[in-house]
Amino acid sequence: MLRIDVAAMDFRIIIYDLVDSTLDVARKLKNVEEFTIILAKRQSKGRGRFNREWASPLGGLWFTTILYPQRPAYTYSVLSLLTSLSVSKAIEKVTGLKPSIRWPNDVYLNNKKTAGVLIESEISGDIIEKSLVGIGVNVNFRLEALPMELRDKATTLLEEYGEPVDEHSLLTDILIFLREYYGKYKRGQHNDIIADVKKATDFIGNYALLDVKSGKIKAFIKDLDTYGNIIIESDGIVSTLTPNDVERMEVIKI
Ligand code: BTN
């Protein structure tokens, strides 16, 4: 086990060469401290939202952090957004690149997906008891390491930055931002988190194509509410959508 002690913040990191999914390894751990991290150099069965396959070759940052939020289930989207925000801020700090958060859980560079977040939670009553916060960042590999069908939609830090990125610094910064924003979340400071998310997005005030249960809709994204849901206008009707309602968002730049 590796221990990273950053400014008195103590993260316990368990590192594997190969696992099926760090989410599944984390699920089997009982009675571990918050911010215990399972990190794998490769995953053979990495997964994304809606059970999509998540390619996890060597050179990526694939890890799951165990948290015990003890917060109401309707705040779930804030947890997801603050995680994407932490990844986005860390990428910016380490590379100087300017990522953009694509609601609800993706981090994009140059309109291509660079990182994703998948949170699997145990909810009791209305309270999120335990969250497995899965984070995947395409760091030091070329696009050729990804399946053909992803190569025009995804990118890596190596492709965008032009040289290898220090994975240790990136991981450390993600964890520092995560701890800071998670602290705000626990204290109910949603407004502060959402304000920072809004500064790091490109979808508010734009049109987007949304994959929803009934199919694809074109909508104007008016805003994010305090709980991290999007407020949209489509065919003259204003409504609020949660992350569960939307499988994918494609921003239409006009
Ligand atoms: C998505 O964009 O759909 C979410 C992708 C989440 C990928 C990470 S990699 C570490 C953790 N283990 C997994 O199997 N998935 C998450």
Short mmCIF file of C-alpha atoms and ligand atoms in Angstrom, two decimals:
data_model
loop_
_atom_site.label_atom_id
_atom_site.label_comp_id
_atom_site.label_asym_id
_atom_site.label_seq_id
_atom_site.Cartn_x
_atom_site.Cartn_y
_atom_site.Cartn_z
CA MET A 1 0.00 0.00 0.00
CA LEU A 2 1.24 3.48 -0.90
CA ARG A 3 0.61 6.36 1.46
CA ILE A 4 0.62 9.87 0.04
CA ASP A 5 0.92 12.47 2.75
CA VAL A 6 0.12 15.81 1.13
CA ALA A 7 0.06 18.79 3.47
CA ALA A 8 -1.05 16.52 6.30
CA MET A 9 -3.76 14.94 4.16
CA ASP A 10 -3.32 11.25 4.43
CA PHE A 11 -4.54 9.14 1.50
CA ARG A 12 -4.28 5.35 1.58
CA ILE A 13 -3.75 3.98 -1.91
CA ILE A 14 -3.85 0.30 -2.77
CA ILE A 15 -2.26 -0.32 -6.16
CA TYR A 16 -2.86 -3.29 -8.47
CA ASP A 17 -1.33 -4.12 -11.84
CA LEU A 18 -4.56 -5.53 -13.26
CA VAL A 19 -8.11 -5.82 -11.92
CA ASP A 20 -11.50 -6.34 -13.55
CA SER A 21 -12.77 -2.98 -12.25
CA THR A 22 -11.52 -0.90 -9.33
CA LEU A 23 -15.19 -0.34 -8.44
CA ASP A 24 -15.62 -4.07 -7.84
CA VAL A 25 -12.42 -4.36 -5.81
CA ALA A 26 -13.52 -1.38 -3.70
CA ARG A 27 -16.97 -2.88 -3.15
CA LYS A 28 -15.47 -5.94 -1.48
CA LEU A 29 -13.57 -3.86 1.09
CA LYS A 30 -15.45 -3.56 4.38
CA ASN A 31 -14.88 -1.11 7.23
CA VAL A 32 -12.20 0.91 5.49
CA GLU A 33 -11.49 4.58 6.13
CA GLU A 34 -12.83 7.34 3.91
CA PHE A 35 -10.51 8.24 1.06
CA THR A 36 -9.11 4.73 0.78
CA ILE A 37 -8.20 4.47 -2.89
CA ILE A 38 -8.04 1.45 -5.16
CA LEU A 39 -5.89 2.15 -8.18
CA ALA A 40 -5.10 -0.19 -11.05
CA LYS A 41 -2.60 0.17 -13.88
CA ARG A 42 -5.07 -1.63 -16.16
CA GLN A 43 -8.67 -2.82 -15.92
CA SER A 44 -9.98 -5.76 -17.91
CA LYS A 45 -13.66 -4.88 -17.35
CA GLY A 46 -13.71 -1.13 -16.73
CA ARG A 47 -17.22 0.26 -17.00
CA GLY A 48 -18.84 3.62 -17.50
CA ARG A 49 -22.30 5.04 -17.03
CA PHE A 50 -25.22 2.99 -18.32
CA ASN A 51 -22.95 -0.07 -18.22
CA ARG A 52 -20.91 1.07 -21.20
CA GLU A 53 -17.48 -0.50 -21.58
CA TRP A 54 -14.63 1.74 -20.38
CA ALA A 55 -11.31 1.04 -22.14
CA SER A 56 -8.54 1.10 -19.53
CA PRO A 57 -5.12 0.54 -21.12
CA LEU A 58 -1.74 1.07 -19.47
CA GLY A 59 -0.94 4.77 -19.04
CA GLY A 60 -4.34 5.85 -17.72
CA LEU A 61 -5.36 6.82 -14.22
CA TRP A 62 -8.04 4.32 -13.17
CA PHE A 63 -9.11 4.46 -9.55
CA THR A 64 -11.97 4.34 -7.08
CA THR A 65 -12.22 6.34 -3.86
CA ILE A 66 -14.41 5.17 -1.00
CA LEU A 67 -16.54 7.87 0.64
CA TYR A 68 -19.30 7.88 3.26
CA PRO A 69 -21.31 10.98 2.32
CA GLN A 70 -24.25 10.67 4.79
CA ARG A 71 -26.09 13.18 2.60
CA PRO A 72 -29.58 13.05 1.08
CA ALA A 73 -29.91 11.08 -2.16
CA TYR A 74 -31.21 14.14 -4.06
CA THR A 75 -27.72 15.68 -3.70
CA TYR A 76 -26.17 12.85 -5.73
CA SER A 77 -25.59 15.01 -8.81
CA VAL A 78 -23.57 17.51 -6.75
CA LEU A 79 -21.24 14.69 -5.68
CA SER A 80 -20.81 13.66 -9.29
CA LEU A 81 -20.16 17.22 -10.45
CA LEU A 82 -17.68 18.04 -7.70
CA THR A 83 -15.72 14.94 -8.69
CA SER A 84 -15.58 16.02 -12.35
CA LEU A 85 -14.68 19.52 -11.18
CA SER A 86 -11.77 18.15 -9.13
CA VAL A 87 -10.46 16.21 -12.13
CA SER A 88 -10.85 19.22 -14.38
CA LYS A 89 -9.03 21.55 -11.96
CA ALA A 90 -6.20 19.06 -11.47
CA ILE A 91 -5.72 18.66 -15.23
CA GLU A 92 -5.58 22.44 -15.59
CA LYS A 93 -3.11 22.78 -12.72
CA VAL A 94 -0.74 20.09 -14.00
CA THR A 95 -0.87 20.83 -17.74
CA GLY A 96 -2.15 24.39 -18.08
CA LEU A 97 -4.78 23.06 -20.52
CA LYS A 98 -8.35 24.31 -20.04
CA PRO A 99 -10.76 21.39 -19.72
CA SER A 100 -14.49 21.75 -19.79
CA ILE A 101 -16.98 19.80 -17.65
CA ARG A 102 -19.64 18.13 -19.75
CA TRP A 103 -22.67 17.43 -17.57
CA PRO A 104 -23.11 15.34 -15.62
CA ASN A 105 -19.76 13.60 -15.22
CA ASP A 106 -17.35 14.06 -18.10
CA VAL A 107 -14.25 16.16 -18.61
CA TYR A 108 -13.55 17.30 -22.15
CA LEU A 109 -10.59 18.84 -23.93
CA ASN A 110 -11.10 20.32 -27.39
CA ASN A 111 -14.60 18.86 -27.50
CA LYS A 112 -13.34 15.30 -26.88
CA LYS A 113 -13.79 13.19 -23.78
CA THR A 114 -10.68 12.93 -21.60
CA ALA A 115 -12.07 11.70 -18.28
CA GLY A 116 -15.23 10.23 -16.80
CA VAL A 117 -16.72 9.62 -13.39
CA LEU A 118 -18.96 6.76 -12.32
CA ILE A 119 -20.31 6.75 -8.77
CA GLU A 120 -21.98 3.65 -7.36
CA SER A 121 -23.68 4.21 -4.01
CA GLU A 122 -25.39 2.38 -1.19
CA ILE A 123 -28.48 4.32 -0.22
CA SER A 124 -30.44 3.62 2.95
CA GLY A 125 -33.77 5.40 3.30
CA ASP A 126 -32.94 8.67 1.63
CA ILE A 127 -29.32 8.83 2.76
CA ILE A 128 -26.23 8.05 0.67
CA GLU A 129 -24.35 5.83 3.12
CA LYS A 130 -21.39 4.81 0.99
CA SER A 131 -20.16 5.91 -2.42
CA LEU A 132 -17.62 4.23 -4.64
CA VAL A 133 -16.35 7.14 -6.68
CA GLY A 134 -14.82 5.71 -9.85
CA ILE A 135 -12.57 8.06 -11.81
CA GLY A 136 -10.96 7.36 -15.17
CA VAL A 137 -8.52 9.76 -16.86
CA ASN A 138 -6.94 9.12 -20.25
CA VAL A 139 -3.41 10.25 -19.45
CA ASN A 140 -0.24 8.85 -21.03
CA PHE A 141 -1.30 6.78 -24.01
CA ARG A 142 -1.97 7.39 -27.67
CA LEU A 143 -5.43 7.21 -29.24
CA GLU A 144 -4.41 3.95 -30.95
CA ALA A 145 -4.72 2.25 -27.54
CA LEU A 146 -8.48 2.93 -27.59
CA PRO A 147 -11.07 0.98 -29.59
CA MET A 148 -11.49 2.35 -33.12
CA GLU A 149 -15.02 3.66 -32.49
CA LEU A 150 -13.81 5.94 -29.67
CA ARG A 151 -10.91 7.55 -31.48
CA ASP A 152 -12.82 10.49 -32.91
CA LYS A 153 -14.77 11.14 -29.66
CA ALA A 154 -12.08 10.68 -27.03
CA THR A 155 -8.66 12.13 -26.38
CA THR A 156 -5.78 11.73 -23.92
CA LEU A 157 -3.59 14.19 -22.05
CA LEU A 158 -0.59 12.93 -24.00
CA GLU A 159 -2.35 13.82 -27.28
CA GLU A 160 -3.46 17.25 -26.07
CA TYR A 161 -0.43 18.28 -24.00
CA GLY A 162 2.09 16.80 -26.43
CA GLU A 163 4.27 15.17 -23.78
CA PRO A 164 3.82 12.71 -20.90
CA VAL A 165 2.12 14.05 -17.80
CA ASP A 166 3.33 13.22 -14.27
CA GLU A 167 0.62 10.78 -13.14
CA HIS A 168 1.62 11.05 -9.49
CA SER A 169 1.17 14.84 -9.46
CA LEU A 170 -2.12 14.53 -11.33
CA LEU A 171 -3.48 11.95 -8.88
CA THR A 172 -2.33 14.00 -5.89
CA ASP A 173 -4.00 17.16 -7.22
CA ILE A 174 -7.23 15.34 -8.03
CA LEU A 175 -7.33 14.05 -4.44
CA ILE A 176 -6.56 17.46 -2.94
CA PHE A 177 -9.35 19.15 -4.94
CA LEU A 178 -11.68 16.24 -4.20
CA ARG A 179 -11.10 16.55 -0.48
CA GLU A 180 -11.68 20.30 -0.60
CA TYR A 181 -14.92 20.14 -2.61
CA TYR A 182 -16.18 17.06 -0.77
CA GLY A 183 -15.74 19.03 2.48
CA LYS A 184 -17.96 21.77 1.05
CA TYR A 185 -20.49 19.16 -0.03
CA LYS A 186 -20.60 17.64 3.46
CA ARG A 187 -21.19 21.13 4.89
CA GLY A 188 -24.03 21.73 2.41
CA GLN A 189 -22.14 24.48 0.53
CA HIS A 190 -23.68 23.48 -2.78
CA ASN A 191 -23.79 27.02 -4.10
CA ASP A 192 -20.00 27.35 -3.91
CA ILE A 193 -19.52 24.05 -5.76
CA ILE A 194 -22.09 24.82 -8.45
CA ALA A 195 -20.60 28.31 -8.94
CA ASP A 196 -17.18 26.74 -9.63
CA VAL A 197 -18.72 24.10 -11.90
CA LYS A 198 -20.43 26.83 -13.92
CA LYS A 199 -17.07 28.53 -14.46
CA ALA A 200 -15.68 25.25 -15.84
CA THR A 201 -18.43 24.30 -18.29
CA ASP A 202 -19.29 25.05 -21.89
CA PHE A 203 -22.89 23.87 -21.99
CA ILE A 204 -24.83 26.57 -20.13
CA GLY A 205 -26.31 29.06 -22.59
CA ASN A 206 -25.79 26.65 -25.50
CA TYR A 207 -27.99 24.23 -27.37
CA ALA A 208 -27.35 20.52 -26.91
CA LEU A 209 -28.56 17.20 -28.21
CA LEU A 210 -29.61 15.07 -25.25
CA ASP A 211 -30.05 11.29 -25.30
CA VAL A 212 -33.06 10.78 -23.04
CA LYS A 213 -35.31 7.75 -22.50
CA SER A 214 -37.70 8.80 -25.28
CA GLY A 215 -34.87 9.36 -27.81
CA LYS A 216 -32.79 12.38 -28.83
CA ILE A 217 -34.02 15.89 -28.07
CA LYS A 218 -32.55 19.28 -28.93
CA ALA A 219 -32.72 21.64 -25.98
CA PHE A 220 -31.41 24.99 -24.83
CA ILE A 221 -29.48 24.51 -21.57
CA LYS A 222 -30.59 27.42 -19.41
CA ASP A 223 -28.83 26.69 -16.13
CA LEU A 224 -27.68 24.26 -13.44
CA ASP A 225 -29.73 24.24 -10.24
CA THR A 226 -28.32 24.03 -6.69
CA TYR A 227 -28.65 20.25 -6.77
CA GLY A 228 -26.63 19.89 -9.96
CA ASN A 229 -29.58 19.17 -12.25
CA ILE A 230 -29.91 20.92 -15.62
CA ILE A 231 -32.74 23.29 -16.44
CA ILE A 232 -33.56 23.03 -20.12
CA GLU A 233 -35.99 24.54 -22.59
CA SER A 234 -37.24 22.37 -25.40
CA ASP A 235 -40.21 23.13 -27.67
CA GLY A 236 -41.07 26.09 -25.43
CA ILE A 237 -41.31 23.93 -22.30
CA VAL A 238 -38.92 24.46 -19.39
CA SER A 239 -38.04 21.36 -17.36
CA THR A 240 -35.41 19.99 -14.99
CA LEU A 241 -33.41 16.84 -15.79
CA THR A 242 -31.33 14.71 -13.43
CA PRO A 243 -28.26 12.67 -14.50
CA ASN A 244 -30.44 9.56 -14.59
CA ASP A 245 -32.59 11.16 -17.28
CA VAL A 246 -29.72 11.84 -19.70
CA GLU A 247 -27.36 9.25 -21.12
CA ARG A 248 -25.28 11.67 -23.19
CA MET A 249 -25.06 15.38 -23.93
CA GLU A 250 -23.64 16.72 -27.16
CA VAL A 251 -23.16 20.47 -27.11
CA ILE A 252 -23.97 22.23 -30.36
CA LYS A 253 -21.61 25.15 -30.82
CA ILE A 254 -23.29 27.94 -32.76
C1 BTN B 1 -18.16 7.31 -17.79
O1 BTN B 1 -17.70 8.28 -18.37
O2 BTN B 1 -19.14 6.70 -18.25
C2 BTN B 1 -17.55 6.90 -16.47
C3 BTN B 1 -16.22 6.23 -16.63
C4 BTN B 1 -15.62 5.81 -15.30
C5 BTN B 1 -14.35 4.98 -15.46
C6 BTN B 1 -13.71 4.67 -14.14
S1 BTN B 1 -12.09 3.98 -14.30
C7 BTN B 1 -12.05 3.59 -12.61
C8 BTN B 1 -13.44 3.09 -12.26
N1 BTN B 1 -13.55 1.68 -12.53
C9 BTN B 1 -14.43 1.43 -13.50
O3 BTN B 1 -14.72 0.29 -13.93
N2 BTN B 1 -14.97 2.56 -13.93
C10 BTN B 1 -14.45 3.72 -13.23
#
